[in-house]
XYZ file of C-alpha atoms in Angstrom:
763
model
C -28.748 -28.472 188.429
C -31.750 -27.023 190.674
C -29.485 -24.516 192.559
C -27.507 -23.433 190.013
C -30.473 -22.716 187.820
C -31.687 -20.897 190.768
C -28.346 -18.960 191.619
C -28.894 -17.941 187.703
C -31.964 -16.468 188.135
C -30.735 -14.702 191.638
C -27.643 -13.408 189.365
C -30.069 -11.788 186.747
C -32.124 -10.165 189.092
C -29.041 -8.911 190.731
C -28.483 -7.643 187.252
C -31.539 -5.921 186.543
C -31.530 -4.278 189.956
C -28.128 -2.850 189.721
C -29.175 -1.517 186.187
C -31.634 0.074 187.991
C -30.179 1.512 190.330
C -27.386 2.814 187.880
C -30.775 4.645 185.852
C -31.888 5.866 189.289
C -28.624 7.171 189.872
C -28.165 9.207 186.375
C -31.716 10.868 186.697
C -30.915 11.975 190.518
C -27.701 13.311 188.893
C -29.483 15.033 186.297
C -32.089 16.320 188.768
C -29.529 17.895 190.782
C -27.644 19.692 187.961
C -31.096 21.057 186.958
C -31.834 22.037 190.522
C -28.129 23.882 190.449
C -29.004 25.561 187.484
C -32.538 26.557 188.487
C -30.699 27.898 191.721
C -28.180 30.103 190.125
C -30.930 31.481 187.622
C -33.406 32.480 190.794
C -30.075 33.631 192.683
C -29.392 36.223 189.700
C -33.214 37.003 189.471
C -33.165 37.716 193.199
C -30.057 39.803 193.293
C -31.876 41.949 189.962
C -34.820 42.565 192.463
C -32.427 43.763 195.454
C -30.479 46.104 192.879
C -33.870 47.860 191.695
C -35.367 47.715 195.215
C -32.324 49.266 196.705
C -32.784 52.237 193.644
C -36.346 52.885 194.713
C -35.522 53.318 198.402
C -32.764 55.682 197.329
C -35.387 57.777 195.488
C -38.022 57.429 198.365
C -34.953 58.928 200.787
C -34.241 61.491 198.007
C -37.755 62.452 197.667
C -38.602 62.508 201.129
C -35.339 64.805 201.766
C -36.569 67.221 199.104
C -40.285 67.353 200.364
C -38.892 68.131 204.215
C -36.813 71.189 201.813
C -39.815 72.145 199.995
C -42.135 72.423 203.641
C -39.169 74.610 204.975
C -38.980 76.704 202.096
C -42.901 77.296 201.999
C -42.653 78.042 205.793
C -40.036 80.464 204.927
C -42.100 81.737 202.062
C -45.479 82.398 204.202
C -43.169 84.382 207.129
C -41.443 86.365 204.383
C -45.251 87.159 202.882
C -46.565 87.950 206.251
C -43.785 90.376 207.149
C -44.105 91.973 203.837
C -47.667 92.876 203.956
C -47.046 93.988 207.739
C -44.344 96.377 206.051
C -46.793 97.429 203.394
C -49.509 98.451 206.066
C -46.850 100.433 207.741
C -45.781 102.104 204.379
C -49.373 103.370 203.021
C -48.955 106.720 204.816
C -45.301 107.217 203.001
C -46.551 107.788 199.738
C -47.180 105.889 196.235
C -43.779 104.802 195.313
C -43.015 102.513 198.493
C -46.466 100.905 198.358
C -45.724 100.097 194.252
C -42.699 98.607 195.359
C -44.132 96.307 198.049
C -46.878 95.163 195.547
C -44.227 94.132 193.017
C -42.525 92.126 196.028
C -45.786 90.442 196.978
C -46.442 89.402 193.357
C -43.333 88.220 192.893
C -43.845 86.050 196.299
C -46.849 84.882 195.152
C -45.232 83.539 192.043
C -42.996 81.680 193.748
C -45.167 80.288 196.418
C -47.418 79.258 193.377
C -44.373 77.020 192.092
C -43.171 75.725 195.450
C -46.710 74.510 196.142
C -47.074 73.095 192.357
C -43.549 71.260 193.012
C -44.562 69.839 195.929
C -47.486 68.554 194.963
C -45.949 66.657 192.124
C -43.441 65.389 194.400
C -46.247 63.896 196.379
C -47.707 62.320 193.981
C -44.164 60.836 192.735
C -43.826 59.652 196.611
C -46.897 57.846 196.399
C -46.522 56.122 193.397
C -43.061 54.911 194.258
C -44.415 54.020 197.742
C -47.198 51.926 195.658
C -44.710 50.337 193.517
C -42.091 49.420 196.249
C -45.197 47.725 198.039
C -46.060 45.592 195.042
C -42.380 44.357 194.644
C -42.253 43.654 198.277
C -45.400 41.570 197.948
C -43.971 39.930 194.566
C -40.876 38.984 196.178
C -42.467 37.568 199.636
C -44.607 35.353 197.198
C -41.279 34.430 195.090
C -39.776 33.439 198.505
C -42.530 31.294 199.492
C -42.824 29.741 195.726
C -38.599 28.843 196.387
C -39.260 27.512 199.915
C -42.288 25.241 198.952
C -40.391 24.302 196.092
C -37.226 23.460 198.547
C -39.526 21.363 200.499
C -40.861 19.452 197.645
C -37.108 18.753 196.195
C -36.030 18.115 200.007
C -39.053 15.253 199.915
C -38.098 14.014 196.693
C -34.322 13.477 197.592
C -35.805 12.085 201.034
C -37.686 9.680 199.121
C -34.851 8.328 196.754
C -32.570 8.160 199.909
C -34.994 5.782 201.678
C -35.445 4.034 198.497
C -31.871 3.233 197.670
C -31.569 2.248 201.303
C -34.103 -0.256 200.917
C -32.539 -1.086 197.464
C -29.059 -1.511 199.852
C -30.672 -3.787 202.430
C -32.561 -6.201 199.882
C -29.187 -6.117 197.975
C -27.407 -7.220 201.567
C -30.303 -10.094 201.919
C -29.664 -11.447 198.503
C -26.065 -11.360 199.138
C -26.452 -13.596 202.687
C -28.666 -15.875 200.655
C -26.130 -16.550 197.823
C -23.706 -17.181 200.679
C -25.647 -19.247 202.327
C -26.604 -20.907 198.811
C -22.284 -20.858 198.191
C -22.032 -22.960 201.328
C -24.641 -25.205 200.508
C -22.812 -25.987 197.246
C -19.612 -26.307 199.314
C -20.977 -28.570 201.200
C -22.405 -30.674 198.619
C -19.099 -30.339 196.923
C -17.591 -31.673 199.771
C -19.976 -34.322 199.969
C -18.970 -35.399 196.083
C -15.670 -35.811 197.389
C -16.110 -37.700 200.213
C -17.885 -40.042 197.777
C -15.127 -39.700 195.323
C -12.799 -40.615 197.884
C -15.177 -44.068 198.831
C -15.289 -45.003 195.184
C -11.665 -44.313 195.009
C -10.888 -46.734 198.311
C -13.148 -49.101 196.577
C -11.277 -49.066 193.714
C -8.352 -49.670 195.683
C -9.793 -52.818 197.657
C -10.772 -54.374 194.209
C -7.826 -53.655 192.760
C -6.024 -55.186 195.580
C -8.291 -58.329 195.087
C -7.771 -58.681 191.588
C -3.775 -58.417 192.218
C -4.052 -61.140 195.091
C -6.219 -63.081 192.626
C -3.673 -62.533 189.620
C -0.859 -63.470 192.014
C -2.190 -66.380 193.392
C -3.152 -67.644 189.525
C 0.325 -66.818 188.379
C 2.037 -68.419 191.573
C -0.078 -71.729 190.366
C 0.720 -71.379 186.895
C 4.482 -71.118 187.489
C 4.379 -73.917 190.003
C 2.124 -76.398 187.919
C 2.568 -75.338 184.410
C 5.537 -73.125 182.719
C 3.162 -70.688 181.096
C 4.785 -67.725 178.911
C 2.063 -65.432 177.220
C 3.543 -62.897 175.048
C 0.544 -62.522 172.545
C -1.152 -59.310 174.301
C 1.664 -56.774 174.231
C -1.153 -54.379 175.666
C -0.630 -55.572 179.193
C 2.941 -54.048 179.207
C 1.700 -50.661 178.063
C 2.174 -49.225 181.530
C 5.392 -48.239 181.775
C 5.672 -44.808 182.971
C 8.424 -42.732 182.010
C 10.046 -40.204 184.531
C 8.975 -36.714 185.008
C 10.706 -34.325 182.857
C 11.529 -31.335 184.627
C 13.828 -29.928 182.042
C 11.213 -30.151 179.449
C 8.643 -28.247 181.690
C 11.149 -25.499 182.387
C 11.610 -25.197 178.732
C 7.729 -25.346 177.979
C 7.336 -22.803 181.131
C 9.927 -20.543 179.314
C 8.450 -20.910 175.850
C 4.992 -20.030 176.859
C 6.485 -16.751 179.007
C 7.543 -15.581 175.702
C 4.676 -16.421 173.812
C 2.864 -14.341 176.616
C 4.854 -11.183 175.581
C 4.389 -11.434 171.999
C 0.559 -11.788 172.533
C 0.356 -8.910 174.599
C 2.372 -7.064 171.861
C -0.429 -8.618 169.337
C -3.362 -7.948 171.536
C -2.423 -3.996 171.972
C -1.684 -3.463 168.257
C -4.792 -5.151 167.712
C -6.963 -2.700 169.924
C -5.401 0.340 168.347
C -5.878 -0.539 164.860
C -9.193 -1.566 165.630
C -9.517 1.719 167.953
C -8.307 4.176 165.478
C -10.364 2.408 162.358
C -13.452 3.704 164.344
C -12.361 6.828 164.355
C -11.374 7.091 160.874
C -14.905 5.935 160.020
C -16.218 9.191 162.236
C -14.078 11.486 160.533
C -13.597 10.376 156.574
C -15.386 10.494 154.426
C -17.865 12.622 156.255
C -17.017 14.013 159.508
C -19.251 13.079 162.275
C -19.120 16.535 163.690
C -20.584 18.395 161.188
C -22.804 15.853 159.150
C -24.254 12.478 160.070
C -22.572 9.919 158.493
C -23.816 6.782 156.512
C -25.736 4.155 158.171
C -23.406 1.476 157.159
C -20.628 3.543 158.620
C -22.804 3.944 161.802
C -22.848 -0.147 162.023
C -19.040 -0.550 161.420
C -18.196 1.886 164.031
C -20.905 -0.027 166.564
C -18.968 -3.319 165.778
C -15.633 -1.711 166.063
C -16.534 -0.382 169.361
C -16.806 -3.392 170.673
C -13.643 -4.571 169.434
C -12.133 -5.345 173.388
C -14.492 -7.702 174.258
C -12.932 -10.092 171.516
C -9.245 -8.734 171.442
C -9.031 -8.918 175.611
C -9.617 -12.349 175.845
C -6.546 -13.462 173.846
C -4.585 -12.048 176.211
C -6.427 -13.561 179.389
C -6.676 -17.268 178.160
C -3.306 -17.257 177.418
C -2.231 -16.082 180.187
C -4.276 -18.651 181.925
C -2.372 -21.387 179.511
C 0.986 -20.149 180.746
C -0.004 -20.304 184.631
C -1.267 -23.748 184.024
C 2.169 -24.817 182.480
C 4.442 -25.297 185.746
C 7.430 -27.458 187.326
C 4.564 -30.039 188.641
C 2.848 -30.388 185.737
C 2.941 -32.711 182.548
C 2.476 -30.396 179.341
C 1.514 -32.317 176.429
C -1.174 -31.835 173.803
C -3.468 -34.177 175.742
C -2.912 -32.556 178.754
C -3.148 -28.835 178.005
C -6.670 -28.453 178.705
C -6.627 -24.425 178.814
C -5.207 -24.775 175.183
C -9.208 -25.247 174.109
C -9.772 -22.264 176.327
C -7.422 -19.961 173.937
C -8.911 -21.742 170.993
C -12.080 -20.787 171.544
C -11.425 -17.040 172.028
C -9.107 -17.036 169.082
C -12.127 -18.585 167.168
C -14.488 -15.840 168.446
C -12.126 -13.305 167.351
C -11.908 -14.783 163.635
C -15.810 -14.669 163.867
C -15.750 -11.050 164.996
C -13.137 -9.980 161.626
C -15.528 -11.812 159.227
C -18.848 -9.931 160.805
C -16.630 -6.979 160.150
C -15.144 -7.566 156.819
C -18.312 -6.784 154.567
C -18.604 -3.551 156.460
C -14.538 -2.661 156.196
C -14.888 -3.611 152.018
C -18.189 -1.164 151.848
C -16.417 1.587 154.069
C -13.574 1.546 151.031
C -16.153 1.628 148.150
C -17.722 4.560 149.900
C -14.818 6.391 150.152
C -14.321 5.692 146.199
C -17.478 7.112 145.530
C -16.580 10.260 146.983
C -16.085 13.579 144.847
C -12.295 14.148 145.662
C -11.382 10.425 145.036
C -8.764 10.133 142.705
C -7.747 7.120 140.144
C -4.773 5.973 141.956
C -6.453 6.647 145.498
C -9.543 4.113 144.204
C -6.805 1.804 143.194
C -5.203 1.851 146.389
C -8.451 1.401 148.459
C -8.904 -1.726 146.030
C -5.652 -3.262 146.812
C -6.704 -2.821 150.807
C -9.859 -4.637 150.313
C -7.685 -7.507 148.995
C -5.446 -7.087 151.627
C -7.956 -7.306 154.341
C -9.608 -10.525 152.836
C -6.297 -11.829 152.879
C -5.664 -10.766 156.237
C -9.035 -12.523 157.180
C -8.657 -15.769 155.717
C -5.353 -16.244 157.230
C -6.838 -15.716 160.510
C -9.267 -18.520 159.375
C -6.544 -20.747 158.215
C -5.125 -19.822 161.965
C -8.366 -20.833 163.679
C -8.623 -24.356 162.034
C -4.973 -25.291 162.841
C -5.755 -23.873 166.494
C -8.661 -25.896 166.861
C -7.236 -29.309 165.642
C -4.630 -29.037 168.362
C -6.559 -27.771 170.701
C -9.511 -30.563 170.424
C -8.994 -33.794 172.569
C -11.242 -36.237 170.528
C -8.960 -35.555 167.392
C -5.607 -35.975 169.007
C -5.940 -40.048 168.356
C -6.394 -39.088 164.683
C -3.378 -36.714 164.482
C -0.918 -38.983 166.480
C 0.948 -39.579 163.194
C 0.416 -36.038 161.731
C 1.712 -33.132 164.680
C 4.641 -32.540 163.034
C 2.895 -31.754 159.798
C 0.409 -29.278 161.779
C 2.751 -27.916 163.414
C 5.088 -27.242 160.180
C 1.372 -25.969 158.351
C 1.270 -23.645 161.368
C 4.556 -21.691 161.280
C 4.062 -21.322 157.644
C 0.889 -19.690 158.026
C 2.380 -17.296 160.618
C 4.778 -16.311 157.944
C 1.869 -15.635 155.724
C 0.186 -13.494 158.329
C 3.535 -11.471 158.578
C 3.285 -11.218 154.816
C -0.280 -10.171 154.892
C 0.168 -7.321 157.563
C 3.148 -6.032 155.647
C 1.407 -5.342 152.627
C -1.205 -4.330 154.203
C 0.671 -1.354 155.958
C 2.627 -0.461 153.107
C -0.545 0.047 150.795
C -2.082 1.954 153.854
C 0.993 4.141 153.986
C 0.802 4.741 150.401
C -2.898 5.657 150.750
C -1.957 8.024 153.559
C 0.414 9.939 151.027
C -2.275 10.102 148.546
C -4.794 11.522 150.923
C -2.806 14.338 152.206
C -2.327 15.696 148.901
C -6.309 16.563 148.865
C -7.684 19.665 149.425
C -10.278 18.733 152.086
C -7.958 16.843 154.552
C -7.972 18.244 157.794
C -5.582 18.058 160.634
C -7.454 15.655 162.692
C -7.672 13.157 159.929
C -4.074 13.422 159.341
C -3.224 12.797 163.030
C -5.569 9.885 163.286
C -4.056 8.058 159.826
C -0.643 8.873 161.622
C -1.721 6.534 164.690
C -3.346 4.215 162.493
C -0.303 3.694 160.524
C 1.713 3.453 163.786
C -0.538 0.513 165.218
C -0.214 -0.982 161.737
C 3.785 -0.903 162.124
C 3.684 -2.534 165.628
C 1.152 -4.982 164.401
C 3.867 -5.808 161.515
C 6.509 -6.058 164.152
C 4.499 -8.083 166.508
C 3.354 -10.966 163.822
C 7.051 -10.700 162.660
C 8.422 -11.798 166.104
C 5.709 -14.625 166.447
C 6.375 -15.879 163.185
C 10.003 -16.148 163.916
C 9.552 -17.369 167.691
C 7.657 -20.014 166.470
C 10.092 -21.250 163.567
C 12.966 -21.079 166.064
C 10.863 -23.231 168.623
C 9.395 -25.763 165.972
C 11.564 -28.616 166.880
C 10.295 -28.215 170.582
C 6.855 -27.947 169.522
C 6.927 -31.562 167.420
C 9.323 -33.014 169.800
C 7.291 -35.331 172.543
C 9.165 -34.820 175.316
C 7.631 -38.151 177.403
C 7.771 -41.592 175.758
C 6.955 -44.481 177.764
C 9.529 -47.386 178.379
C 9.340 -49.681 175.503
C 6.950 -47.973 173.300
C 7.389 -45.833 170.699
C 3.668 -43.988 171.299
C 3.083 -40.567 172.978
C 2.098 -40.469 176.720
C -1.814 -40.176 177.655
C -3.422 -38.629 179.934
C -3.781 -41.829 182.540
C -0.050 -42.200 182.346
C 0.418 -38.602 182.627
C -1.858 -38.844 186.378
C 0.110 -42.055 187.330
C 3.823 -39.845 186.524
C 2.310 -36.896 188.644
C 1.178 -39.188 191.278
C 4.680 -41.109 191.341
C 6.126 -37.382 191.773
C 3.619 -36.890 194.944
C 5.057 -39.917 196.499
C 8.492 -39.417 196.192
C 8.407 -35.770 197.296
C 6.084 -37.006 200.112
C 8.471 -39.234 201.041
C 11.495 -37.320 200.961
C 9.518 -34.793 203.129
C 8.762 -37.972 205.592
C 12.539 -38.191 206.390
C 12.529 -34.855 207.626
C 10.989 -33.373 211.150
C 7.364 -32.963 210.842
C 5.919 -29.785 210.075
C 3.245 -27.983 212.390
C -0.198 -28.333 210.971
C -1.278 -25.489 208.825
C -4.658 -23.929 208.502
C -6.170 -25.873 205.202
C -6.820 -23.783 201.861
C -10.777 -23.970 201.643
C -10.776 -22.927 205.619
C -8.403 -20.198 204.644
C -10.726 -18.776 201.519
C -14.119 -18.949 203.980
C -12.111 -16.838 206.631
C -11.028 -14.585 204.100
C -14.549 -14.155 202.458
C -16.236 -13.726 205.873
C -13.836 -11.099 206.839
C -13.896 -9.149 203.593
C -17.604 -9.563 203.960
C -17.658 -8.150 207.887
C -14.936 -5.100 207.029
C -17.190 -4.253 203.647
C -20.533 -3.975 206.378
C -18.371 -2.072 208.564
C -17.395 0.264 206.398
C -20.688 1.004 204.794
C -22.415 1.335 208.762
C -19.481 3.865 209.160
C -20.245 5.671 205.543
C -23.931 5.858 207.375
C -23.289 7.297 210.427
C -21.244 10.009 208.709
C -23.751 10.631 206.330
C -26.329 11.120 209.107
C -23.982 13.425 211.037
C -23.344 15.456 208.113
C -27.295 15.518 207.636
C -27.812 16.601 211.276
C -25.463 19.523 210.792
C -27.009 20.795 207.383
C -30.254 20.445 209.540
C -29.024 22.753 212.286
C -27.062 25.046 209.963
C -30.454 25.815 208.048
C -32.316 25.913 211.479
C -29.912 29.236 212.010
C -30.147 30.436 208.933
C -33.948 30.632 208.953
C -33.899 32.236 212.104
C -31.585 34.730 210.722
C -33.717 35.554 208.080
C -36.747 35.777 210.552
C -34.574 38.201 212.535
C -33.575 40.421 209.597
C -37.148 40.407 208.329
C -38.491 41.474 211.922
C -35.639 44.133 211.466
C -36.468 45.156 208.062
C -40.307 45.025 208.906
C -39.558 47.749 211.820
C -37.749 50.137 210.088
C -40.142 50.266 207.167
C -42.847 50.723 209.721
C -40.762 53.159 211.500
C -39.623 54.936 207.490
C -43.453 55.024 206.898
C -44.888 56.715 210.396
C -42.001 59.240 209.865
C -43.099 60.078 206.416
C -46.989 60.250 207.301
C -45.734 62.970 210.236
C -43.756 65.072 207.898
C -46.275 64.612 205.598
C -49.249 65.932 207.768
C -46.633 68.905 209.119
C -46.261 69.678 205.642
C -49.890 70.066 204.624
C -51.475 71.335 208.001
C -48.627 72.883 209.902
C -48.984 76.895 211.392
C -47.326 79.303 210.040
C -44.264 81.503 212.373
C -43.288 84.584 211.825
C -39.464 85.060 211.187
C -37.364 88.020 209.764
C -35.672 87.855 206.508
C -31.954 87.613 208.704
C -33.562 84.678 210.202
C -34.571 83.404 206.781
C -30.774 83.011 205.870
C -29.976 81.508 209.139
C -32.566 78.835 208.547
C -31.278 78.344 205.333
C -27.881 77.423 206.463
C -29.420 75.460 209.515
C -31.476 73.504 206.407
C -28.307 72.511 204.903
C -26.698 71.517 207.625
C -29.386 69.175 208.694
C -29.870 67.741 205.094
C -25.766 67.282 205.368
C -26.499 65.176 208.366
C -29.319 63.387 206.811
C -27.335 62.620 203.969
C -24.944 61.081 206.224
C -27.646 59.117 208.657
C -28.705 57.812 205.420
C -25.460 56.522 203.707
C -24.746 54.816 206.990
C -27.769 53.009 206.799
C -27.556 52.106 203.327
C -23.837 50.872 204.266
C -25.323 48.854 207.301
C -28.271 47.452 204.662
C -25.608 46.371 202.454
C -23.478 44.861 204.569
C -26.434 42.934 206.080
C -27.398 41.630 202.380
C -23.709 40.626 201.603
C -23.650 38.652 204.848
C -26.516 37.035 204.314
C -25.975 36.103 200.184
C -22.574 34.900 201.683
C -24.176 32.703 204.095
C -26.454 31.488 201.455
C -23.885 30.903 199.030
C -22.067 28.433 201.660
C -24.885 26.962 202.451
C -25.366 25.965 198.841
C -22.234 25.084 198.554
C -22.415 22.674 201.512
C -25.353 21.353 200.149
C -23.433 20.757 196.697
C -20.896 19.050 198.365
C -23.238 16.654 200.175
C -24.977 15.693 196.817
C -21.657 14.868 195.745
C -20.435 12.844 198.548
C -23.872 11.056 198.454
C -23.514 10.190 194.744
C -19.872 8.950 194.976
C -21.153 7.014 197.998
C -24.037 5.367 195.699
C -21.209 4.564 193.270
C -18.905 2.983 195.578
C -21.728 1.008 197.148
C -22.684 -0.115 193.054
C -19.319 -0.592 192.245
C -18.670 -2.804 196.165
C -21.866 -4.881 194.711
C -20.696 -5.425 191.615
C -17.213 -6.529 192.936
C -19.157 -9.241 195.437
C -21.324 -9.811 192.510
C -18.101 -10.846 190.388
C -16.779 -12.830 193.151
C -19.572 -14.927 193.867
C -19.739 -15.361 189.844
C -16.108 -16.574 189.976
C -16.842 -18.990 192.843
C -20.207 -20.528 191.466
C -18.291 -21.197 188.361
C -15.255 -22.632 190.327
C -17.505 -24.310 192.310
C -19.302 -25.854 189.076
C -15.942 -26.776 187.333
C -14.973 -28.520 190.421
C -18.449 -30.108 191.051
C -17.929 -31.210 186.915
C -14.531 -32.225 187.468
C -15.161 -34.513 190.685
C -18.575 -36.192 188.039
C -15.728 -36.693 185.514
C -13.080 -38.384 187.917
C -15.985 -40.740 189.346
C -17.606 -41.820 186.173
C -13.779 -41.951 184.513
C -12.791 -44.060 188.061
C -15.917 -46.390 187.226
C -14.935 -46.988 183.873
C -11.523 -47.708 184.772
C -13.231 -50.081 187.259
C -15.016 -51.862 184.812
C -12.470 -52.163 182.275
C -9.933 -53.317 184.613
C -12.261 -56.042 186.096
C -13.383 -57.000 182.879
C -9.640 -57.711 181.834
C -9.104 -59.537 184.716
C -12.166 -61.433 184.316
C -10.847 -62.501 180.922
C -7.608 -63.427 182.193
C -8.899 -65.407 185.014
C -11.053 -66.874 182.366
C -8.221 -67.831 180.265
C -5.802 -69.083 182.756
C -8.813 -71.412 184.274
C -9.460 -72.834 180.528
C -5.698 -73.036 180.369
C -5.596 -74.688 183.761
C -8.343 -77.194 182.696
C -6.655 -78.254 179.268
C -3.385 -78.703 181.241
C -5.093 -80.834 183.664
C -7.231 -83.051 181.256
C -3.357 -83.573 179.586
C -2.129 -84.135 182.857
C -5.084 -87.140 183.495
C -4.073 -88.680 180.202
C -0.801 -88.855 180.678
C -0.793 -90.127 184.200
C -3.568 -92.557 182.651
C -0.952 -93.679 180.081
C 1.730 -93.999 182.162
C -0.307 -96.411 185.019
C -1.475 -98.420 181.904
C 2.143 -98.815 180.855
C 3.335 -99.448 184.189
C 0.568 -102.288 184.639
C 1.486 -103.388 181.185
C 5.139 -103.558 182.260
C 4.510 -105.805 185.316
C 2.355 -108.265 183.148
C 5.270 -108.794 180.953
C 7.578 -109.521 184.002
C 5.298 -111.576 185.402
C 4.985 -113.781 182.134
C 8.903 -113.610 181.989
C 9.017 -114.966 185.617
C 6.490 -117.790 184.570
C 8.586 -118.875 182.033
C-alpha cells in the first residue's frame, strides 16, 4: 500500500509539472506572437524612416546641384559685369547715348546679381537646415537600432532561459520515469512473489486434499469391509457435479454481445450529438451569446452539457470490455460476468448526470417561455417537453436499478428465482424508453415548426434545431433497435445455459472454474499427444522487452531531435554573424559616402563664397551655359545611378532580414512542435505507467482474493472432512459396541448350549 501511495504521489506531481509546462508553453507562444507583432511594427516604422531619409537625400542632392548652378551663374554675371565696365570706360569718348546705354545695362546686371545672391543665401539656409535634420534623423535611427539590438538580446536571453528550464524539466521527468520504472519492476517482483506464495498455498491445499482423500478412502474401505453403510441424508456432498463446457452457448453469447455493442455505439453517438447540439442551442436561443451574454443558469447548463462526453463515452468503452471478456474459453453466466459491474457503474454515472442536468433543462425551457415573442402554443409545447424530459430521466433511472440488480454478485442468491422477471421488466423498460424518446422527438419537431414562424429566428438557430432533430431521430431509432433486439433474445437471457447434473440449481463460480480447469486439462492432454512445440518467450518477458524497446526508441528519438535543434541553432547563429558583418560593411560604406559628400559640399560652398572672378566674353558665357547643362545632366545620371545602387543595397538588406525573420519563426514553430510532442510523449508514458500500475494492482487484488478464497475453501474442506470422519468414527464405535454385545450374547448362548449338552449326557 505504501508503494501504491508513493506512486500516486509521484503521478500527482507529474501531473502538476505537466500542467505547469503547458502553462509555460502557452506563455511562450504568446510571447512569440507578441514579438512577431512588435517586429512587424518596427519594420513598418523603419520603412517609413527610410523613405523619409531617401526623400531628404534627394532634396539635398537637388539643392547641391542648384547651388552649383547658382555659383556658376554668379561667376558668369561677375564676368559680364567686368566686361561691361571695361566697355563703359572705352565708350566715354563717344558720346552720351552709349554711356546711358551702359548705365542701364549695369543697373540690370546689378539687380540680377542681387537677386541671385539672395537666392543663394536662402538655398544655403535650406541646405543647412536639411543637413541638420538629416543628422538628427540619423542619430535617432541609430539610437532606435541600438534599442532594438538590446531588446533582441534580452528576448534571446529569455528564450535561452526558457530552453534551459525546459531541458531541466525534461531531464527531471526522465528521472521520474526511471524511478517509476524501478517502482513498476519492484511491483512486478512483488506480484511474482505473491504468485509463488499462491502456488505454494495451492500445493499445500493439494497435499491436504490428497491426504484427506486418502483418509476418506481408507475410512470408506473400512466401512465397506466391516459395516454396510449408505448415508443419503446429506445431498450437498453430491452437488459438485460439473456440467460440460457449452461452446454453442458461448458463441451465442459472443454474437449477442457483438450485436448489442453495435447498438450501444449508435446510442452513444446519438446521445453525444443530442447533448452537444443542446449546448449549441443554449448559446443561441433565447439569447445569442455573440450579441449579449446569456443568463447564469444557461451558462451553468452549458458548462454541464460540455462535460457530456466524460459520462457517455465510458458506456461504449465498458460495454466493449464486456464484449471482449466473453470468448469461447469462458463461462458466461450472471455470476461470472465481472465486466457487467463496470458497465452498470458507468450507466449509473450517466443517469446521475441526467439527474443533474434535468433541473437546468426545465429552467431553460421556462426561460424560453418568458421570452417576449413566445406564443401560447410554443409555451404549451415547452411544457410537454418538460414532461418528456422528466419521463426520459425516470426511465433511465429504472434501467439503472435493473442493471445494478443484475450486476451485483451478492444479490444473485436472492434473485435466483426472479431472474426471468427482472429480464422481463428490463425489456418493458426498454420499450418505455423508446416510447418516451419518440414522444420527445415528436414534440420537439412541432416546437421547431412553431419557432420557424417567429420573426426573430436566425439561420444559425434553424441549422442547430435541424441538427438537434436529426440527433433525436437517430436516438429514437437506436432505442427502438435495442428494445426489439432485447425482446427477440429474451429467451436466451432467461435461459441458464449451464446446469449441473442431477440438480435444478444454477452454476456457481466454483463450478465454472472447475469447468474451465477440466477444459484446459483436456486441451493440454490433446496437445501432449501431438509433437512438442519449440519453447516460446513468456508473455511477461515479452512485455518487459517491449517496454524497454519503446523507452529506448523514444529516448533515441529525443536525442536525435536535440542534435537537430543544436545544428539548427548553430546554423542560425552563423547566419546572424554573417548578417551583422554585412551590416557593418554597409554602415562603413554609408559613412564613407556621407563623409565624402560632406567634404565635397564644403569645398563647393567655400569655392562659391571665396572664389576668384575670371573674365570671359559673352560668347564664352553661352558656351559655359551649354557646358553647365551637360555637366548637370551627367551629374543627374550619376545621382540616379547612386540612388539605384543604394535602393538595391537596401532591398537586398531587407530581403535578407525577412529571410532571417522567417527562419527564426520556423525555428520557434519547430521548438513549439517539439515541446508539444515531448509533452504528448510524456503524457503517453504516464498513461502507460498508470495502466500498468492499475493492471498490477488488479493482479495483486486478484491474487489476494484467490489466496483468501483458497484458504476459506481449505478451511471449509477440512471442517467438512473432519465432521465426516467424526461421524464415521462415532458410527464405527457404535457398530463395534453392537458387535461386542452380539459376540457376548453368542458366547453366552454357546456356553449355555454346551452346559445343556453335558446335562443331557449325564442323564
